[in-house]
C-alpha cells in the first residue's frame, strides 16, 4: 500500500463524510480499507459481497464524485472483496464502480463478516456467504390466505408491498387485529411473496419476543453494534406482535434506531400488533408516531361466508372431505377466531378417526362443547323466544302479554311448540315462561302449530328454518 492511496482515500472520505449521516459513515465507510492506487484506479477492500452491493446500490454516485474530485475525470474505483476464510487473500476480485452489480454473479462470496465481525443468528450454517434465512413458514402464502371483507385492505396492501417492497406509501405496514385472525399468516405471506419475486432481497421475519431476546443476548455479549448492523442490512423486516415491546425501554430504543435507518434507506418494514398503534401502551410516542407513517390496516372477524371459505380451503388442502352442513355448523358457532375454527375441525377429524364415527352435526356439537368454554350447553326456552321474536320482528316481551294480534299469537304459539320439541322442560314449566300460562295453553298452541304446518307449506319451511337456526346457535 503506498502512501498515495491512503491520501486519496482520505480525501474521498472527507467528501463522503459531509454527505452521509454519521451512522451510515460509520457503518459503510469506516470498515473500508484502501489497497492500492495504479493508473488512476483506486482499489478499496470491503468485507464482503453484500457490503459491495450495498455501496453500489446506495452510494455509487457519491463514490464516483469523490473519486473524480481526487483523481480527476479518469479516476476509477475498484473493489476488492475480502475473503475471510482463507487467511491469504486470493487475487483481488475487481469490479469497476461504474458497472452495475452483476445479477448473474450468484457465486457465493465468502465473507469475514459472519465469521469474525458479527455473530449473526440467521446465517445458515455451512454456507459461507452472508445469507439471511428469512425464517418464513412456507405454508403461509397469499394463495391460501382467503380474501374477505374482513381482511381486504390489509391483504391488498400486503400484496402491493410484495410487488414493490419499500416502494409504496405503506411503510411501515402495521397489520393489527385480535388473536387468531391471520396477522402472522399475512406477514409470512408477504415475506414469501417477496422472496419469490426478489430472490436477492434480504427478508427477515422475527417475532418481537425473539427480537427482544436477541437484544438481551447482544447486550450481555457486548455486541449491540453488531446486532444493529445486522438488522440494518435487511431489506424487508417483518416483526410480529410488537405489543410485546411494551415496557421494554432498551429494546424500543434499539428498535427505534434500526427502524429509522431502514426507513430512511427505503427498506420495507412490516409490523403486526394485537391493537391499533394509537392504543399501544408502554411504547414510546416517538415509535408509535412512526408506526403511523405508513398504513395501519386491521383484520376483522370474518363473516360466515368467509369463515366457510377459509375452513373449506383448509380441508381441501388437507385432503379431507366433510359434509357441508357440518362445515356450516362449525362456522356458524365459532365466530371470532380462525385458529379456533381450525382447532375444532382438527379434533373433529381426530374423533371421527379414533372412534370411527361419521362426521355429522351431532359429533360436531360434542366437539364444540369441549372446545368452546362459553358455550350454552342446552337450548333454553328464553333463547327460543328471542330467536322467534326476532324472526317475526316483535319485541320478545310481547310474547308474555295478553294480545290477540295475529303475528304475536303465532310467534308465541310457535315458541311454545319449539320449546316443547327442543327442550326437556315440562308443559307446566314452559307455560310459566310465557307470562304464567298453564299447561293446557301450551298443549293447545302445539296443536295449532301442527295444524298450520300440515296445511301451510311456507309456514312449515319457516318452522324448519327456525329449528335449524336454534340447533346451529349453540354458541349464542
Ligand atoms: P394471529 O397471528 O392474528 O393470531 P394467525 O395468523 O396465526 O393469527 O392465524 C390463525 C390461523 O388462521 C392460521 O392457521 C391461519 O392460517 C388461519 N387464517 C387466518 N386468516 C386466514 C385467511 N384469511 N385465510 C386462510 N387462513 C387464515
Ligand atoms: Mg400471530
PDB file of C-alpha atoms in Angstrom, residues 215-360:
ATOM      1  CA  UNK A 215     -31.112  -7.752  22.159  1.00  0.00           C
ATOM      2  CA  UNK A 216     -30.759  -9.027  25.696  1.00  0.00           C
ATOM      3  CA  UNK A 217     -28.193 -11.502  24.435  1.00  0.00           C
ATOM      4  CA  UNK A 218     -26.375  -8.810  22.464  1.00  0.00           C
ATOM      5  CA  UNK A 219     -26.204  -6.555  25.495  1.00  0.00           C
ATOM      6  CA  UNK A 220     -24.801  -9.403  27.535  1.00  0.00           C
ATOM      7  CA  UNK A 221     -22.165 -10.130  24.917  1.00  0.00           C
ATOM      8  CA  UNK A 222     -21.341  -6.523  24.353  1.00  0.00           C
ATOM      9  CA  UNK A 223     -22.427  -6.884  20.751  1.00  0.00           C
ATOM     10  CA  UNK A 224     -25.199  -4.359  20.349  1.00  0.00           C
ATOM     11  CA  UNK A 225     -23.435  -2.709  17.446  1.00  0.00           C
ATOM     12  CA  UNK A 226     -23.197  -5.979  15.594  1.00  0.00           C
ATOM     13  CA  UNK A 227     -26.828  -6.581  16.266  1.00  0.00           C
ATOM     14  CA  UNK A 228     -27.804  -3.195  14.890  1.00  0.00           C
ATOM     15  CA  UNK A 229     -25.515  -3.591  11.906  1.00  0.00           C
ATOM     16  CA  UNK A 230     -27.056  -6.907  11.085  1.00  0.00           C
ATOM     17  CA  UNK A 231     -30.577  -5.577  11.182  1.00  0.00           C
ATOM     18  CA  UNK A 232     -29.615  -2.594   9.103  1.00  0.00           C
ATOM     19  CA  UNK A 233     -28.678  -4.907   6.261  1.00  0.00           C
ATOM     20  CA  UNK A 234     -32.198  -6.272   5.968  1.00  0.00           C
ATOM     21  CA  UNK A 235     -34.301  -5.160   3.013  1.00  0.00           C
ATOM     22  CA  UNK A 236     -37.649  -6.347   4.317  1.00  0.00           C
ATOM     23  CA  UNK A 237     -38.098  -6.626   8.056  1.00  0.00           C
ATOM     24  CA  UNK A 238     -41.216  -8.273   9.450  1.00  0.00           C
ATOM     25  CA  UNK A 239     -41.721  -8.044  13.197  1.00  0.00           C
ATOM     26  CA  UNK A 240     -44.647  -9.945  14.641  1.00  0.00           C
ATOM     27  CA  UNK A 241     -46.608  -8.922  17.730  1.00  0.00           C
ATOM     28  CA  UNK A 242     -44.927  -5.631  18.519  1.00  0.00           C
ATOM     29  CA  UNK A 243     -47.183  -5.146  21.511  1.00  0.00           C
ATOM     30  CA  UNK A 244     -44.628  -7.404  23.138  1.00  0.00           C
ATOM     31  CA  UNK A 245     -42.163  -4.491  23.155  1.00  0.00           C
ATOM     32  CA  UNK A 246     -44.400  -2.705  25.602  1.00  0.00           C
ATOM     33  CA  UNK A 247     -42.474  -1.512  28.631  1.00  0.00           C
ATOM     34  CA  UNK A 248     -39.144  -2.732  27.244  1.00  0.00           C
ATOM     35  CA  UNK A 249     -37.312   0.507  27.001  1.00  0.00           C
ATOM     36  CA  UNK A 250     -33.904  -0.596  25.874  1.00  0.00           C
ATOM     37  CA  UNK A 251     -35.357  -2.797  23.156  1.00  0.00           C
ATOM     38  CA  UNK A 252     -37.515   0.072  21.970  1.00  0.00           C
ATOM     39  CA  UNK A 253     -34.539   2.360  21.839  1.00  0.00           C
ATOM     40  CA  UNK A 254     -32.570  -0.043  19.666  1.00  0.00           C
ATOM     41  CA  UNK A 255     -35.563  -0.798  17.528  1.00  0.00           C
ATOM     42  CA  UNK A 256     -36.124   2.932  17.048  1.00  0.00           C
ATOM     43  CA  UNK A 257     -32.628   3.248  15.723  1.00  0.00           C
ATOM     44  CA  UNK A 258     -32.989   0.305  13.348  1.00  0.00           C
ATOM     45  CA  UNK A 259     -36.392   1.487  12.219  1.00  0.00           C
ATOM     46  CA  UNK A 260     -35.083   4.914  11.304  1.00  0.00           C
ATOM     47  CA  UNK A 261     -32.132   3.577   9.450  1.00  0.00           C
ATOM     48  CA  UNK A 262     -34.193   1.123   7.423  1.00  0.00           C
ATOM     49  CA  UNK A 263     -36.935   3.575   6.707  1.00  0.00           C
ATOM     50  CA  UNK A 264     -34.516   6.238   5.646  1.00  0.00           C
ATOM     51  CA  UNK A 265     -32.913   3.822   3.228  1.00  0.00           C
ATOM     52  CA  UNK A 266     -36.197   2.858   1.665  1.00  0.00           C
ATOM     53  CA  UNK A 267     -36.307  -0.570   3.243  1.00  0.00           C
ATOM     54  CA  UNK A 268     -39.657  -2.146   3.909  1.00  0.00           C
ATOM     55  CA  UNK A 269     -40.932  -2.604   7.437  1.00  0.00           C
ATOM     56  CA  UNK A 270     -43.978  -4.695   8.277  1.00  0.00           C
ATOM     57  CA  UNK A 271     -45.278  -4.931  11.810  1.00  0.00           C
ATOM     58  CA  UNK A 272     -48.145  -6.753  13.408  1.00  0.00           C
ATOM     59  CA  UNK A 273     -49.886  -5.868  16.612  1.00  0.00           C
ATOM     60  CA  UNK A 274     -52.879  -7.015  18.593  1.00  0.00           C
ATOM     61  CA  UNK A 275     -54.175  -3.456  18.677  1.00  0.00           C
ATOM     62  CA  UNK A 276     -54.046  -0.229  16.686  1.00  0.00           C
ATOM     63  CA  UNK A 277     -50.845   1.816  17.028  1.00  0.00           C
ATOM     64  CA  UNK A 278     -52.719   4.527  18.885  1.00  0.00           C
ATOM     65  CA  UNK A 279     -53.795   2.011  21.512  1.00  0.00           C
ATOM     66  CA  UNK A 280     -50.370   0.561  22.154  1.00  0.00           C
ATOM     67  CA  UNK A 281     -49.473   1.215  25.738  1.00  0.00           C
ATOM     68  CA  UNK A 282     -45.992   1.216  27.166  1.00  0.00           C
ATOM     69  CA  UNK A 283     -44.465   2.043  23.813  1.00  0.00           C
ATOM     70  CA  UNK A 284     -42.739   5.358  23.348  1.00  0.00           C
ATOM     71  CA  UNK A 285     -44.588   8.026  21.426  1.00  0.00           C
ATOM     72  CA  UNK A 286     -41.712   8.547  19.060  1.00  0.00           C
ATOM     73  CA  UNK A 287     -42.129   4.912  17.990  1.00  0.00           C
ATOM     74  CA  UNK A 288     -45.896   4.791  17.784  1.00  0.00           C
ATOM     75  CA  UNK A 289     -45.925   8.012  15.823  1.00  0.00           C
ATOM     76  CA  UNK A 290     -43.576   6.403  13.322  1.00  0.00           C
ATOM     77  CA  UNK A 291     -45.845   3.385  13.076  1.00  0.00           C
ATOM     78  CA  UNK A 292     -48.464   5.766  11.764  1.00  0.00           C
ATOM     79  CA  UNK A 293     -46.262   6.999   8.932  1.00  0.00           C
ATOM     80  CA  UNK A 294     -47.350   4.256   6.624  1.00  0.00           C
ATOM     81  CA  UNK A 295     -50.572   2.337   6.697  1.00  0.00           C
ATOM     82  CA  UNK A 296     -52.335   0.679   9.589  1.00  0.00           C
ATOM     83  CA  UNK A 297     -54.727  -1.968   8.361  1.00  0.00           C
ATOM     84  CA  UNK A 298     -56.867  -4.061  10.621  1.00  0.00           C
ATOM     85  CA  UNK A 299     -58.071  -7.612  10.362  1.00  0.00           C
ATOM     86  CA  UNK A 300     -61.640  -8.074  11.476  1.00  0.00           C
ATOM     87  CA  UNK A 301     -63.507 -11.189  12.438  1.00  0.00           C
ATOM     88  CA  UNK A 302     -64.605 -12.841   9.192  1.00  0.00           C
ATOM     89  CA  UNK A 303     -68.277 -13.189   8.275  1.00  0.00           C
ATOM     90  CA  UNK A 304     -69.915 -16.597   7.916  1.00  0.00           C
ATOM     91  CA  UNK A 305     -69.203 -16.941   4.194  1.00  0.00           C
ATOM     92  CA  UNK A 306     -65.525 -16.092   4.639  1.00  0.00           C
ATOM     93  CA  UNK A 307     -65.228 -18.473   7.574  1.00  0.00           C
ATOM     94  CA  UNK A 308     -66.691 -21.212   5.439  1.00  0.00           C
ATOM     95  CA  UNK A 309     -64.372 -20.399   2.557  1.00  0.00           C
ATOM     96  CA  UNK A 310     -61.350 -20.447   4.876  1.00  0.00           C
ATOM     97  CA  UNK A 311     -62.272 -23.710   6.506  1.00  0.00           C
ATOM     98  CA  UNK A 312     -63.318 -25.274   3.213  1.00  0.00           C
ATOM     99  CA  UNK A 313     -59.960 -24.368   1.694  1.00  0.00           C
ATOM    100  CA  UNK A 314     -58.074 -25.792   4.683  1.00  0.00           C
ATOM    101  CA  UNK A 315     -59.968 -29.043   4.457  1.00  0.00           C
ATOM    102  CA  UNK A 316     -59.305 -29.299   0.769  1.00  0.00           C
ATOM    103  CA  UNK A 317     -55.652 -28.629   1.407  1.00  0.00           C
ATOM    104  CA  UNK A 318     -55.614 -31.431   3.965  1.00  0.00           C
ATOM    105  CA  UNK A 319     -57.421 -33.699   1.552  1.00  0.00           C
ATOM    106  CA  UNK A 320     -60.360 -34.307   3.853  1.00  0.00           C
ATOM    107  CA  UNK A 321     -63.964 -34.262   2.947  1.00  0.00           C
ATOM    108  CA  UNK A 322     -66.621 -33.277   5.417  1.00  0.00           C
ATOM    109  CA  UNK A 323     -70.305 -32.709   4.821  1.00  0.00           C
ATOM    110  CA  UNK A 324     -71.260 -29.173   4.023  1.00  0.00           C
ATOM    111  CA  UNK A 325     -73.794 -28.901   6.811  1.00  0.00           C
ATOM    112  CA  UNK A 326     -71.147 -29.821   9.366  1.00  0.00           C
ATOM    113  CA  UNK A 327     -68.828 -27.199   7.937  1.00  0.00           C
ATOM    114  CA  UNK A 328     -71.604 -24.655   8.145  1.00  0.00           C
ATOM    115  CA  UNK A 329     -72.485 -25.710  11.645  1.00  0.00           C
ATOM    116  CA  UNK A 330     -68.946 -25.214  12.868  1.00  0.00           C
ATOM    117  CA  UNK A 331     -68.523 -21.886  11.141  1.00  0.00           C
ATOM    118  CA  UNK A 332     -71.832 -20.745  12.478  1.00  0.00           C
ATOM    119  CA  UNK A 333     -70.736 -21.414  16.011  1.00  0.00           C
ATOM    120  CA  UNK A 334     -67.126 -20.318  16.033  1.00  0.00           C
ATOM    121  CA  UNK A 335     -67.209 -16.709  15.106  1.00  0.00           C
ATOM    122  CA  UNK A 336     -64.273 -14.785  16.377  1.00  0.00           C
ATOM    123  CA  UNK A 337     -61.194 -16.831  15.906  1.00  0.00           C
ATOM    124  CA  UNK A 338     -59.957 -18.689  12.877  1.00  0.00           C
ATOM    125  CA  UNK A 339     -57.422 -20.637  14.846  1.00  0.00           C
ATOM    126  CA  UNK A 340     -60.239 -21.996  17.000  1.00  0.00           C
ATOM    127  CA  UNK A 341     -62.163 -22.864  13.876  1.00  0.00           C
ATOM    128  CA  UNK A 342     -59.262 -24.963  12.697  1.00  0.00           C
ATOM    129  CA  UNK A 343     -58.887 -26.480  16.152  1.00  0.00           C
ATOM    130  CA  UNK A 344     -62.479 -27.674  16.177  1.00  0.00           C
ATOM    131  CA  UNK A 345     -62.085 -29.150  12.742  1.00  0.00           C
ATOM    132  CA  UNK A 346     -58.921 -30.999  13.678  1.00  0.00           C
ATOM    133  CA  UNK A 347     -60.372 -32.504  16.835  1.00  0.00           C
ATOM    134  CA  UNK A 348     -63.493 -33.399  14.922  1.00  0.00           C
ATOM    135  CA  UNK A 349     -61.473 -35.343  12.404  1.00  0.00           C
ATOM    136  CA  UNK A 350     -59.392 -36.923  15.142  1.00  0.00           C
ATOM    137  CA  UNK A 351     -62.515 -38.015  16.999  1.00  0.00           C
ATOM    138  CA  UNK A 352     -64.094 -39.467  13.933  1.00  0.00           C
ATOM    139  CA  UNK A 353     -60.977 -41.483  13.107  1.00  0.00           C
ATOM    140  CA  UNK A 354     -60.440 -42.641  16.664  1.00  0.00           C
ATOM    141  CA  UNK A 355     -63.943 -43.719  17.442  1.00  0.00           C
ATOM    142  CA  UNK A 356     -64.912 -44.406  13.853  1.00  0.00           C
ATOM    143  CA  UNK A 357     -67.945 -42.224  13.846  1.00  0.00           C
ATOM    144  CA  UNK A 358     -69.329 -40.355  10.905  1.00  0.00           C
ATOM    145  CA  UNK A 359     -68.589 -36.688  10.885  1.00  0.00           C
ATOM    146  CA  UNK A 360     -72.017 -35.274  11.440  1.00  0.00           C
TER     147      UNK A 360
END
